[in-house]
């Protein structure tokens, strides 16, 4: 984690979101690579012995009972919903991505096509990883099939997949953080127009890259401090799935569902109590219930892990 933080401190000095295209491509390639490896290893594990360890009912329906494992199974299922919600909470990036597009063609049409391809691909891969992983390990499935030590052989392939995961997360970290950096820096520049620490840039020649880097003291301190605090927090609370569930549950409904729906209703002037209005509000309400349930399940998992919690230690 310390090494990861150091790498992110360096990459966080990339000036803005539009210059991340190469890092985004690398991260996407890594994501496809370790997903295919995980799916392949899962199929191999699931076919051992000629039968699947998972069942159709899973932890929810078994032997004619609902949640035969008790309340702990309920919390686990709700936490899993939070993990799924996290995977689709990318709304904050849409405007930043669209801002980097050039027209023609029209940016809105490009974004609609990109959304359709992105969501479809994500859903297919997550369904494959989730279903095949459960078929391979049943109720003993680890939170993360690769880094959770679900597979041990072949060791070199598992190690390669974990390397791909690390590289992917390095790129994904920047994609998510650059909008935060830009927002704070724009606010500081607007509110303190005469502050030299915020406004002044220093030209640094980069002969190897044949370019000039514009260094800024405020950006250097602010971005480094942010990465340091996030890394410290991750080291203190190493609850991977629990934290993902909390973040996903907290951000999914307001950012991915509520605000887009309200903006669409306002822009399209959808009248109240019409079929479309009722459908959209029902979808929003349903998503709210899912988010609240996922938050409760993830929070309960955090409380459970805190009972055996040791600061700056891994939590398996």
PDB file of C-alpha atoms in Angstrom:
ATOM      1  CA  UNK A   1       0.000   0.000   0.000  1.00  0.00           C
ATOM      2  CA  UNK A   2       2.883   2.364   0.736  1.00  0.00           C
ATOM      3  CA  UNK A   3       4.402   1.639  -2.675  1.00  0.00           C
ATOM      4  CA  UNK A   4       1.016   2.107  -4.314  1.00  0.00           C
ATOM      5  CA  UNK A   5       0.638   5.467  -2.573  1.00  0.00           C
ATOM      6  CA  UNK A   6       4.044   6.622  -3.788  1.00  0.00           C
ATOM      7  CA  UNK A   7       3.164   5.729  -7.374  1.00  0.00           C
ATOM      8  CA  UNK A   8      -0.126   7.637  -7.103  1.00  0.00           C
ATOM      9  CA  UNK A   9       1.647  10.698  -5.674  1.00  0.00           C
ATOM     10  CA  UNK A  10       3.788  10.776  -8.815  1.00  0.00           C
ATOM     11  CA  UNK A  11       0.907  10.161 -11.254  1.00  0.00           C
ATOM     12  CA  UNK A  12      -1.319  12.677  -9.475  1.00  0.00           C
ATOM     13  CA  UNK A  13       0.902  15.441 -10.827  1.00  0.00           C
ATOM     14  CA  UNK A  14      -0.498  14.780 -14.314  1.00  0.00           C
ATOM     15  CA  UNK A  15      -1.973  18.217 -15.135  1.00  0.00           C
ATOM     16  CA  UNK A  16      -5.549  17.339 -16.055  1.00  0.00           C
ATOM     17  CA  UNK A  17      -8.089  14.684 -17.019  1.00  0.00           C
ATOM     18  CA  UNK A  18      -7.641  15.029 -20.793  1.00  0.00           C
ATOM     19  CA  UNK A  19      -4.007  13.882 -20.554  1.00  0.00           C
ATOM     20  CA  UNK A  20      -4.968  10.566 -18.953  1.00  0.00           C
ATOM     21  CA  UNK A  21      -6.036   8.874 -22.212  1.00  0.00           C
ATOM     22  CA  UNK A  22      -2.981   6.624 -22.353  1.00  0.00           C
ATOM     23  CA  UNK A  23      -3.310   5.589 -18.694  1.00  0.00           C
ATOM     24  CA  UNK A  24      -6.989   4.848 -19.216  1.00  0.00           C
ATOM     25  CA  UNK A  25      -6.210   2.568 -22.174  1.00  0.00           C
ATOM     26  CA  UNK A  26      -3.581   0.677 -20.157  1.00  0.00           C
ATOM     27  CA  UNK A  27      -6.050   0.249 -17.277  1.00  0.00           C
ATOM     28  CA  UNK A  28      -8.763  -1.036 -19.630  1.00  0.00           C
ATOM     29  CA  UNK A  29      -6.419  -3.612 -21.187  1.00  0.00           C
ATOM     30  CA  UNK A  30      -5.374  -4.798 -17.716  1.00  0.00           C
ATOM     31  CA  UNK A  31      -9.029  -5.069 -16.668  1.00  0.00           C
ATOM     32  CA  UNK A  32      -9.917  -7.290 -19.624  1.00  0.00           C
ATOM     33  CA  UNK A  33      -6.784  -9.389 -19.056  1.00  0.00           C
ATOM     34  CA  UNK A  34      -7.321 -10.290 -15.407  1.00  0.00           C
ATOM     35  CA  UNK A  35     -11.067 -10.746 -15.981  1.00  0.00           C
ATOM     36  CA  UNK A  36     -10.410 -13.367 -18.671  1.00  0.00           C
ATOM     37  CA  UNK A  37      -7.848 -15.071 -16.413  1.00  0.00           C
ATOM     38  CA  UNK A  38     -10.294 -15.115 -13.494  1.00  0.00           C
ATOM     39  CA  UNK A  39     -13.085 -16.509 -15.669  1.00  0.00           C
ATOM     40  CA  UNK A  40     -10.789 -19.184 -17.118  1.00  0.00           C
ATOM     41  CA  UNK A  41      -9.493 -20.272 -13.710  1.00  0.00           C
ATOM     42  CA  UNK A  42     -13.040 -20.259 -12.369  1.00  0.00           C
ATOM     43  CA  UNK A  43     -14.246 -22.548 -15.129  1.00  0.00           C
ATOM     44  CA  UNK A  44     -11.350 -24.903 -14.444  1.00  0.00           C
ATOM     45  CA  UNK A  45     -12.100 -24.945 -10.711  1.00  0.00           C
ATOM     46  CA  UNK A  46     -15.856 -25.360 -11.210  1.00  0.00           C
ATOM     47  CA  UNK A  47     -15.435 -28.371 -13.490  1.00  0.00           C
ATOM     48  CA  UNK A  48     -13.197 -30.233 -11.015  1.00  0.00           C
ATOM     49  CA  UNK A  49     -15.020 -33.297  -9.755  1.00  0.00           C
ATOM     50  CA  UNK A  50     -17.677 -32.978 -12.439  1.00  0.00           C
ATOM     51  CA  UNK A  51     -20.078 -30.764 -10.454  1.00  0.00           C
ATOM     52  CA  UNK A  52     -20.519 -27.201  -9.249  1.00  0.00           C
ATOM     53  CA  UNK A  53     -20.013 -26.240  -5.603  1.00  0.00           C
ATOM     54  CA  UNK A  54     -22.604 -23.491  -5.886  1.00  0.00           C
ATOM     55  CA  UNK A  55     -26.360 -23.959  -6.131  1.00  0.00           C
ATOM     56  CA  UNK A  56     -29.101 -21.980  -7.869  1.00  0.00           C
ATOM     57  CA  UNK A  57     -30.585 -20.869  -4.536  1.00  0.00           C
ATOM     58  CA  UNK A  58     -27.202 -20.157  -3.002  1.00  0.00           C
ATOM     59  CA  UNK A  59     -27.161 -18.740   0.505  1.00  0.00           C
ATOM     60  CA  UNK A  60     -30.695 -17.425   0.156  1.00  0.00           C
ATOM     61  CA  UNK A  61     -32.721 -20.543  -0.643  1.00  0.00           C
ATOM     62  CA  UNK A  62     -31.457 -23.898   0.576  1.00  0.00           C
ATOM     63  CA  UNK A  63     -33.178 -27.069   1.743  1.00  0.00           C
ATOM     64  CA  UNK A  64     -36.593 -25.435   1.553  1.00  0.00           C
ATOM     65  CA  UNK A  65     -35.573 -22.559   3.841  1.00  0.00           C
ATOM     66  CA  UNK A  66     -34.957 -18.869   3.238  1.00  0.00           C
ATOM     67  CA  UNK A  67     -31.550 -17.721   4.521  1.00  0.00           C
ATOM     68  CA  UNK A  68     -30.788 -21.028   6.302  1.00  0.00           C
ATOM     69  CA  UNK A  69     -27.491 -19.562   7.536  1.00  0.00           C
ATOM     70  CA  UNK A  70     -29.293 -16.933   9.589  1.00  0.00           C
ATOM     71  CA  UNK A  71     -28.956 -13.167   9.687  1.00  0.00           C
ATOM     72  CA  UNK A  72     -25.259 -13.226   8.695  1.00  0.00           C
ATOM     73  CA  UNK A  73     -26.247 -14.443   5.235  1.00  0.00           C
ATOM     74  CA  UNK A  74     -28.683 -11.539   4.926  1.00  0.00           C
ATOM     75  CA  UNK A  75     -25.914  -9.011   5.668  1.00  0.00           C
ATOM     76  CA  UNK A  76     -23.597 -10.699   3.173  1.00  0.00           C
ATOM     77  CA  UNK A  77     -26.173 -10.545   0.379  1.00  0.00           C
ATOM     78  CA  UNK A  78     -26.905  -6.870   1.112  1.00  0.00           C
ATOM     79  CA  UNK A  79     -23.184  -6.066   1.146  1.00  0.00           C
ATOM     80  CA  UNK A  80     -22.850  -7.766  -2.239  1.00  0.00           C
ATOM     81  CA  UNK A  81     -25.524  -5.403  -3.572  1.00  0.00           C
ATOM     82  CA  UNK A  82     -23.350  -2.498  -2.416  1.00  0.00           C
ATOM     83  CA  UNK A  83     -20.351  -3.955  -4.247  1.00  0.00           C
ATOM     84  CA  UNK A  84     -22.427  -4.229  -7.427  1.00  0.00           C
ATOM     85  CA  UNK A  85     -23.700  -0.659  -7.001  1.00  0.00           C
ATOM     86  CA  UNK A  86     -20.107   0.582  -6.685  1.00  0.00           C
ATOM     87  CA  UNK A  87     -19.326  -0.875 -10.105  1.00  0.00           C
ATOM     88  CA  UNK A  88     -21.964   1.358 -11.723  1.00  0.00           C
ATOM     89  CA  UNK A  89     -21.287   4.581  -9.793  1.00  0.00           C
ATOM     90  CA  UNK A  90     -19.268   6.248 -12.526  1.00  0.00           C
ATOM     91  CA  UNK A  91     -21.657   9.160 -13.135  1.00  0.00           C
ATOM     92  CA  UNK A  92     -19.210  11.752 -11.796  1.00  0.00           C
ATOM     93  CA  UNK A  93     -16.848  10.891 -14.654  1.00  0.00           C
ATOM     94  CA  UNK A  94     -19.344  11.260 -17.497  1.00  0.00           C
ATOM     95  CA  UNK A  95     -19.163  15.047 -17.733  1.00  0.00           C
ATOM     96  CA  UNK A  96     -15.362  14.973 -17.521  1.00  0.00           C
ATOM     97  CA  UNK A  97     -15.164  12.367 -20.277  1.00  0.00           C
ATOM     98  CA  UNK A  98     -17.649  14.186 -22.507  1.00  0.00           C
ATOM     99  CA  UNK A  99     -15.667  17.398 -22.011  1.00  0.00           C
ATOM    100  CA  UNK A 100     -12.651  15.772 -23.679  1.00  0.00           C
ATOM    101  CA  UNK A 101     -14.612  14.817 -26.829  1.00  0.00           C
ATOM    102  CA  UNK A 102     -14.444  16.785 -30.036  1.00  0.00           C
ATOM    103  CA  UNK A 103     -17.289  17.283 -32.478  1.00  0.00           C
ATOM    104  CA  UNK A 104     -18.340  16.225 -35.015  1.00  0.00           C
ATOM    105  CA  UNK A 105     -19.769  13.689 -34.346  1.00  0.00           C
ATOM    106  CA  UNK A 106     -22.105  15.082 -31.697  1.00  0.00           C
ATOM    107  CA  UNK A 107     -20.799  14.517 -28.154  1.00  0.00           C
ATOM    108  CA  UNK A 108     -24.180  13.356 -26.838  1.00  0.00           C
ATOM    109  CA  UNK A 109     -24.480  10.636 -29.483  1.00  0.00           C
ATOM    110  CA  UNK A 110     -20.919   9.456 -28.812  1.00  0.00           C
ATOM    111  CA  UNK A 111     -21.566   9.325 -25.053  1.00  0.00           C
ATOM    112  CA  UNK A 112     -24.809   7.376 -25.498  1.00  0.00           C
ATOM    113  CA  UNK A 113     -22.997   4.804 -27.620  1.00  0.00           C
ATOM    114  CA  UNK A 114     -20.080   4.665 -25.164  1.00  0.00           C
ATOM    115  CA  UNK A 115     -22.495   4.232 -22.244  1.00  0.00           C
ATOM    116  CA  UNK A 116     -24.317   1.383 -23.940  1.00  0.00           C
ATOM    117  CA  UNK A 117     -21.088  -0.436 -24.807  1.00  0.00           C
ATOM    118  CA  UNK A 118     -19.530   0.228 -21.387  1.00  0.00           C
ATOM    119  CA  UNK A 119     -22.515  -0.849 -19.297  1.00  0.00           C
ATOM    120  CA  UNK A 120     -23.195  -3.919 -21.459  1.00  0.00           C
ATOM    121  CA  UNK A 121     -19.562  -5.055 -21.303  1.00  0.00           C
ATOM    122  CA  UNK A 122     -19.367  -4.424 -17.555  1.00  0.00           C
ATOM    123  CA  UNK A 123     -22.564  -6.356 -16.894  1.00  0.00           C
ATOM    124  CA  UNK A 124     -21.486  -9.346 -18.995  1.00  0.00           C
ATOM    125  CA  UNK A 125     -18.092  -9.597 -17.277  1.00  0.00           C
ATOM    126  CA  UNK A 126     -19.500  -9.181 -13.770  1.00  0.00           C
ATOM    127  CA  UNK A 127     -22.167 -11.797 -14.367  1.00  0.00           C
ATOM    128  CA  UNK A 128     -19.554 -14.217 -15.703  1.00  0.00           C
ATOM    129  CA  UNK A 129     -17.111 -13.589 -12.831  1.00  0.00           C
ATOM    130  CA  UNK A 130     -19.847 -13.717 -10.192  1.00  0.00           C
ATOM    131  CA  UNK A 131     -21.642 -16.819 -11.456  1.00  0.00           C
ATOM    132  CA  UNK A 132     -18.534 -18.782 -12.409  1.00  0.00           C
ATOM    133  CA  UNK A 133     -16.785 -17.787  -9.182  1.00  0.00           C
ATOM    134  CA  UNK A 134     -19.749 -18.995  -7.153  1.00  0.00           C
ATOM    135  CA  UNK A 135     -19.911 -22.207  -9.159  1.00  0.00           C
ATOM    136  CA  UNK A 136     -16.226 -22.757  -8.351  1.00  0.00           C
ATOM    137  CA  UNK A 137     -16.286 -22.014  -4.605  1.00  0.00           C
ATOM    138  CA  UNK A 138     -19.913 -21.988  -3.473  1.00  0.00           C
ATOM    139  CA  UNK A 139     -20.531 -20.182  -0.194  1.00  0.00           C
ATOM    140  CA  UNK A 140     -16.770 -20.163   0.469  1.00  0.00           C
ATOM    141  CA  UNK A 141     -16.170 -17.709  -2.376  1.00  0.00           C
ATOM    142  CA  UNK A 142     -13.639 -15.046  -1.336  1.00  0.00           C
ATOM    143  CA  UNK A 143     -14.524 -11.379  -1.655  1.00  0.00           C
ATOM    144  CA  UNK A 144     -12.014 -11.014  -4.487  1.00  0.00           C
ATOM    145  CA  UNK A 145     -11.305 -14.183  -6.441  1.00  0.00           C
ATOM    146  CA  UNK A 146      -7.715 -13.242  -7.313  1.00  0.00           C
ATOM    147  CA  UNK A 147      -6.391 -11.163  -4.418  1.00  0.00           C
ATOM    148  CA  UNK A 148      -8.538 -13.118  -1.960  1.00  0.00           C
ATOM    149  CA  UNK A 149      -6.378 -16.207  -2.579  1.00  0.00           C
ATOM    150  CA  UNK A 150      -9.213 -18.094  -4.216  1.00  0.00           C
ATOM    151  CA  UNK A 151      -6.789 -19.653  -6.704  1.00  0.00           C
ATOM    152  CA  UNK A 152      -3.298 -20.983  -6.062  1.00  0.00           C
ATOM    153  CA  UNK A 153      -2.414 -22.918  -9.202  1.00  0.00           C
ATOM    154  CA  UNK A 154      -0.954 -22.200 -11.657  1.00  0.00           C
ATOM    155  CA  UNK A 155       0.938 -19.786  -9.430  1.00  0.00           C
ATOM    156  CA  UNK A 156       2.528 -17.782 -12.255  1.00  0.00           C
ATOM    157  CA  UNK A 157      -0.859 -17.101 -13.851  1.00  0.00           C
ATOM    158  CA  UNK A 158      -2.378 -15.993 -10.535  1.00  0.00           C
ATOM    159  CA  UNK A 159       0.607 -13.709  -9.966  1.00  0.00           C
ATOM    160  CA  UNK A 160       0.278 -12.263 -13.461  1.00  0.00           C
ATOM    161  CA  UNK A 161      -3.436 -11.606 -12.932  1.00  0.00           C
ATOM    162  CA  UNK A 162      -2.748  -9.847  -9.620  1.00  0.00           C
ATOM    163  CA  UNK A 163      -0.130  -7.692 -11.351  1.00  0.00           C
ATOM    164  CA  UNK A 164      -2.781  -6.743 -13.916  1.00  0.00           C
ATOM    165  CA  UNK A 165      -5.167  -5.848 -11.074  1.00  0.00           C
ATOM    166  CA  UNK A 166      -2.561  -3.561  -9.512  1.00  0.00           C
ATOM    167  CA  UNK A 167      -1.810  -1.769 -12.796  1.00  0.00           C
ATOM    168  CA  UNK A 168      -5.532  -1.383 -13.471  1.00  0.00           C
ATOM    169  CA  UNK A 169      -6.157   0.147 -10.047  1.00  0.00           C
ATOM    170  CA  UNK A 170      -3.273   2.566 -10.511  1.00  0.00           C
ATOM    171  CA  UNK A 171      -4.941   3.924 -13.648  1.00  0.00           C
ATOM    172  CA  UNK A 172      -8.479   3.805 -12.239  1.00  0.00           C
ATOM    173  CA  UNK A 173      -7.358   5.786  -9.177  1.00  0.00           C
ATOM    174  CA  UNK A 174      -6.304   8.687 -11.391  1.00  0.00           C
ATOM    175  CA  UNK A 175      -9.443   8.567 -13.524  1.00  0.00           C
ATOM    176  CA  UNK A 176     -11.580   8.964 -10.401  1.00  0.00           C
ATOM    177  CA  UNK A 177      -9.342  11.472  -8.599  1.00  0.00           C
ATOM    178  CA  UNK A 178      -8.584  13.942 -11.388  1.00  0.00           C
ATOM    179  CA  UNK A 179     -12.129  15.448 -11.319  1.00  0.00           C
ATOM    180  CA  UNK A 180     -11.750  15.940  -7.540  1.00  0.00           C
ATOM    181  CA  UNK A 181      -8.373  17.621  -8.013  1.00  0.00           C
ATOM    182  CA  UNK A 182      -9.762  19.900 -10.713  1.00  0.00           C
ATOM    183  CA  UNK A 183     -12.808  20.878  -8.652  1.00  0.00           C
ATOM    184  CA  UNK A 184     -10.778  21.935  -5.612  1.00  0.00           C
ATOM    185  CA  UNK A 185      -8.166  23.746  -7.713  1.00  0.00           C
ATOM    186  CA  UNK A 186     -10.799  25.692  -9.663  1.00  0.00           C
ATOM    187  CA  UNK A 187     -12.477  26.706  -6.382  1.00  0.00           C
ATOM    188  CA  UNK A 188      -9.160  27.863  -4.923  1.00  0.00           C
ATOM    189  CA  UNK A 189      -8.240  29.825  -8.058  1.00  0.00           C
ATOM    190  CA  UNK A 190     -11.629  31.600  -8.134  1.00  0.00           C
ATOM    191  CA  UNK A 191     -11.603  32.490  -4.442  1.00  0.00           C
ATOM    192  CA  UNK A 192      -7.944  33.494  -4.133  1.00  0.00           C
ATOM    193  CA  UNK A 193      -7.062  35.169  -7.458  1.00  0.00           C
ATOM    194  CA  UNK A 194      -4.108  37.115  -6.013  1.00  0.00           C
ATOM    195  CA  UNK A 195      -2.502  34.284  -4.050  1.00  0.00           C
ATOM    196  CA  UNK A 196       0.842  33.547  -5.713  1.00  0.00           C
ATOM    197  CA  UNK A 197       1.097  30.056  -4.229  1.00  0.00           C
ATOM    198  CA  UNK A 198      -2.138  29.116  -6.005  1.00  0.00           C
ATOM    199  CA  UNK A 199      -1.776  31.140  -9.188  1.00  0.00           C
ATOM    200  CA  UNK A 200       1.924  30.997 -10.030  1.00  0.00           C
ATOM    201  CA  UNK A 201       3.301  28.223 -12.262  1.00  0.00           C
ATOM    202  CA  UNK A 202       6.934  27.251 -12.760  1.00  0.00           C
ATOM    203  CA  UNK A 203       8.133  26.020 -16.146  1.00  0.00           C
ATOM    204  CA  UNK A 204      10.153  22.796 -15.975  1.00  0.00           C
ATOM    205  CA  UNK A 205      11.696  21.451 -19.185  1.00  0.00           C
ATOM    206  CA  UNK A 206      11.405  17.710 -19.824  1.00  0.00           C
ATOM    207  CA  UNK A 207      13.995  16.956 -22.530  1.00  0.00           C
ATOM    208  CA  UNK A 208      13.220  13.240 -22.622  1.00  0.00           C
ATOM    209  CA  UNK A 209       9.528  13.904 -23.348  1.00  0.00           C
ATOM    210  CA  UNK A 210      10.323  16.998 -25.410  1.00  0.00           C
ATOM    211  CA  UNK A 211       7.770  19.022 -23.487  1.00  0.00           C
ATOM    212  CA  UNK A 212       7.392  21.556 -20.688  1.00  0.00           C
ATOM    213  CA  UNK A 213       5.731  20.798 -17.347  1.00  0.00           C
ATOM    214  CA  UNK A 214       4.029  23.672 -15.513  1.00  0.00           C
ATOM    215  CA  UNK A 215       4.563  23.009 -11.815  1.00  0.00           C
ATOM    216  CA  UNK A 216       2.373  24.629  -9.181  1.00  0.00           C
ATOM    217  CA  UNK A 217       3.111  24.627  -5.441  1.00  0.00           C
ATOM    218  CA  UNK A 218      -0.536  24.496  -4.393  1.00  0.00           C
ATOM    219  CA  UNK A 219      -1.301  21.568  -6.714  1.00  0.00           C
ATOM    220  CA  UNK A 220       1.780  19.695  -5.531  1.00  0.00           C
ATOM    221  CA  UNK A 221       0.913  20.080  -1.845  1.00  0.00           C
ATOM    222  CA  UNK A 222      -2.837  19.530  -2.221  1.00  0.00           C
ATOM    223  CA  UNK A 223      -2.637  16.458  -4.452  1.00  0.00           C
ATOM    224  CA  UNK A 224       0.154  14.870  -2.432  1.00  0.00           C
ATOM    225  CA  UNK A 225      -1.748  15.454   0.818  1.00  0.00           C
ATOM    226  CA  UNK A 226      -4.910  13.953  -0.627  1.00  0.00           C
ATOM    227  CA  UNK A 227      -3.145  10.775  -1.793  1.00  0.00           C
ATOM    228  CA  UNK A 228      -1.333  10.505   1.553  1.00  0.00           C
ATOM    229  CA  UNK A 229      -4.572  10.719   3.564  1.00  0.00           C
ATOM    230  CA  UNK A 230      -6.417   8.239   1.330  1.00  0.00           C
ATOM    231  CA  UNK A 231      -3.505   5.776   1.513  1.00  0.00           C
ATOM    232  CA  UNK A 232      -3.339   6.154   5.299  1.00  0.00           C
ATOM    233  CA  UNK A 233      -7.071   5.525   5.586  1.00  0.00           C
ATOM    234  CA  UNK A 234      -6.787   2.409   3.415  1.00  0.00           C
ATOM    235  CA  UNK A 235      -3.959   1.070   5.597  1.00  0.00           C
ATOM    236  CA  UNK A 236      -5.885   1.721   8.795  1.00  0.00           C
ATOM    237  CA  UNK A 237      -9.135   0.129   7.581  1.00  0.00           C
ATOM    238  CA  UNK A 238      -8.272  -2.711   5.160  1.00  0.00           C
ATOM    239  CA  UNK A 239     -11.884  -3.892   4.740  1.00  0.00           C
ATOM    240  CA  UNK A 240     -11.989  -4.277   0.976  1.00  0.00           C
ATOM    241  CA  UNK A 241     -15.540  -5.447   0.240  1.00  0.00           C
ATOM    242  CA  UNK A 242     -17.068  -3.644   3.223  1.00  0.00           C
ATOM    243  CA  UNK A 243     -15.686  -0.249   2.207  1.00  0.00           C
ATOM    244  CA  UNK A 244     -16.607  -0.791  -1.458  1.00  0.00           C
ATOM    245  CA  UNK A 245     -20.138  -1.661  -0.361  1.00  0.00           C
ATOM    246  CA  UNK A 246     -20.438   1.498   1.745  1.00  0.00           C
ATOM    247  CA  UNK A 247     -19.135   3.737  -1.037  1.00  0.00           C
ATOM    248  CA  UNK A 248     -21.323   2.053  -3.647  1.00  0.00           C
ATOM    249  CA  UNK A 249     -24.457   2.224  -1.507  1.00  0.00           C
ATOM    250  CA  UNK A 250     -23.836   5.879  -0.616  1.00  0.00           C
ATOM    251  CA  UNK A 251     -23.211   7.114  -4.150  1.00  0.00           C
ATOM    252  CA  UNK A 252     -25.326   4.864  -6.378  1.00  0.00           C
ATOM    253  CA  UNK A 253     -28.839   6.240  -5.800  1.00  0.00           C
ATOM    254  CA  UNK A 254     -28.146  10.004  -5.659  1.00  0.00           C
ATOM    255  CA  UNK A 255     -25.542  10.201  -8.440  1.00  0.00           C
ATOM    256  CA  UNK A 256     -26.465   7.354 -10.778  1.00  0.00           C
ATOM    257  CA  UNK A 257     -30.256   7.312 -10.425  1.00  0.00           C
ATOM    258  CA  UNK A 258     -31.919  10.275  -8.682  1.00  0.00           C
ATOM    259  CA  UNK A 259     -30.164  13.295 -10.207  1.00  0.00           C
ATOM    260  CA  UNK A 260     -30.079  11.946 -13.797  1.00  0.00           C
ATOM    261  CA  UNK A 261     -33.783  11.046 -13.595  1.00  0.00           C
ATOM    262  CA  UNK A 262     -34.740  14.451 -12.182  1.00  0.00           C
ATOM    263  CA  UNK A 263     -32.672  16.228 -14.820  1.00  0.00           C
ATOM    264  CA  UNK A 264     -34.306  14.169 -17.568  1.00  0.00           C
ATOM    265  CA  UNK A 265     -37.800  14.900 -16.206  1.00  0.00           C
ATOM    266  CA  UNK A 266     -37.018  18.612 -16.026  1.00  0.00           C
ATOM    267  CA  UNK A 267     -35.365  18.832 -19.441  1.00  0.00           C
ATOM    268  CA  UNK A 268     -37.981  16.704 -21.228  1.00  0.00           C
ATOM    269  CA  UNK A 269     -40.847  18.334 -19.273  1.00  0.00           C
ATOM    270  CA  UNK A 270     -42.367  14.997 -18.325  1.00  0.00           C
ATOM    271  CA  UNK A 271     -45.753  15.682 -16.731  1.00  0.00           C
ATOM    272  CA  UNK A 272     -46.598  14.271 -13.312  1.00  0.00           C
ATOM    273  CA  UNK A 273     -48.610  11.063 -13.041  1.00  0.00           C
ATOM    274  CA  UNK A 274     -48.072  10.162 -16.673  1.00  0.00           C
ATOM    275  CA  UNK A 275     -46.878   6.612 -17.369  1.00  0.00           C
ATOM    276  CA  UNK A 276     -43.286   7.704 -18.024  1.00  0.00           C
ATOM    277  CA  UNK A 277     -43.198   9.839 -14.863  1.00  0.00           C
ATOM    278  CA  UNK A 278     -44.576   6.996 -12.726  1.00  0.00           C
ATOM    279  CA  UNK A 279     -42.097   4.534 -14.233  1.00  0.00           C
ATOM    280  CA  UNK A 280     -39.109   6.833 -13.611  1.00  0.00           C
ATOM    281  CA  UNK A 281     -40.142   7.611 -10.034  1.00  0.00           C
ATOM    282  CA  UNK A 282     -40.759   3.919  -9.322  1.00  0.00           C
ATOM    283  CA  UNK A 283     -37.302   3.103 -10.657  1.00  0.00           C
ATOM    284  CA  UNK A 284     -35.813   5.823  -8.441  1.00  0.00           C
ATOM    285  CA  UNK A 285     -37.677   4.554  -5.361  1.00  0.00           C
ATOM    286  CA  UNK A 286     -36.641   0.952  -6.039  1.00  0.00           C
ATOM    287  CA  UNK A 287     -32.999   2.020  -6.396  1.00  0.00           C
ATOM    288  CA  UNK A 288     -33.236   3.982  -3.144  1.00  0.00           C
ATOM    289  CA  UNK A 289     -34.445   0.878  -1.290  1.00  0.00           C
ATOM    290  CA  UNK A 290     -31.569  -1.136  -2.793  1.00  0.00           C
ATOM    291  CA  UNK A 291     -29.011   1.529  -1.791  1.00  0.00           C
ATOM    292  CA  UNK A 292     -30.325   1.786   1.786  1.00  0.00           C
ATOM    293  CA  UNK A 293     -30.355  -2.010   2.160  1.00  0.00           C
ATOM    294  CA  UNK A 294     -26.820  -2.270   0.771  1.00  0.00           C
ATOM    295  CA  UNK A 295     -25.611   0.479   3.125  1.00  0.00           C
ATOM    296  CA  UNK A 296     -27.051  -1.328   6.161  1.00  0.00           C
ATOM    297  CA  UNK A 297     -25.491  -4.636   5.089  1.00  0.00           C
ATOM    298  CA  UNK A 298     -22.076  -3.087   4.410  1.00  0.00           C
ATOM    299  CA  UNK A 299     -22.126  -1.108   7.664  1.00  0.00           C
ATOM    300  CA  UNK A 300     -22.967  -4.275   9.579  1.00  0.00           C
ATOM    301  CA  UNK A 301     -20.028  -6.034   7.908  1.00  0.00           C
ATOM    302  CA  UNK A 302     -17.703  -3.211   8.969  1.00  0.00           C
ATOM    303  CA  UNK A 303     -18.912  -3.523  12.573  1.00  0.00           C
ATOM    304  CA  UNK A 304     -18.353  -7.291  12.435  1.00  0.00           C
ATOM    305  CA  UNK A 305     -14.796  -6.884  11.105  1.00  0.00           C
ATOM    306  CA  UNK A 306     -13.993  -4.252  13.735  1.00  0.00           C
ATOM    307  CA  UNK A 307     -14.377  -6.925  16.434  1.00  0.00           C
ATOM    308  CA  UNK A 308     -11.174  -8.598  15.232  1.00  0.00           C
ATOM    309  CA  UNK A 309      -9.650  -5.412  13.841  1.00  0.00           C
ATOM    310  CA  UNK A 310      -5.949  -4.586  14.126  1.00  0.00           C
ATOM    311  CA  UNK A 311      -4.740  -1.249  12.722  1.00  0.00           C
ATOM    312  CA  UNK A 312      -2.346  -1.479   9.750  1.00  0.00           C
ATOM    313  CA  UNK A 313      -2.977  -5.202   9.310  1.00  0.00           C
ATOM    314  CA  UNK A 314      -4.655  -7.097   6.493  1.00  0.00           C
ATOM    315  CA  UNK A 315      -8.136  -8.371   7.198  1.00  0.00           C
ATOM    316  CA  UNK A 316      -8.756 -11.778   5.587  1.00  0.00           C
TER     317      UNK A 316
END
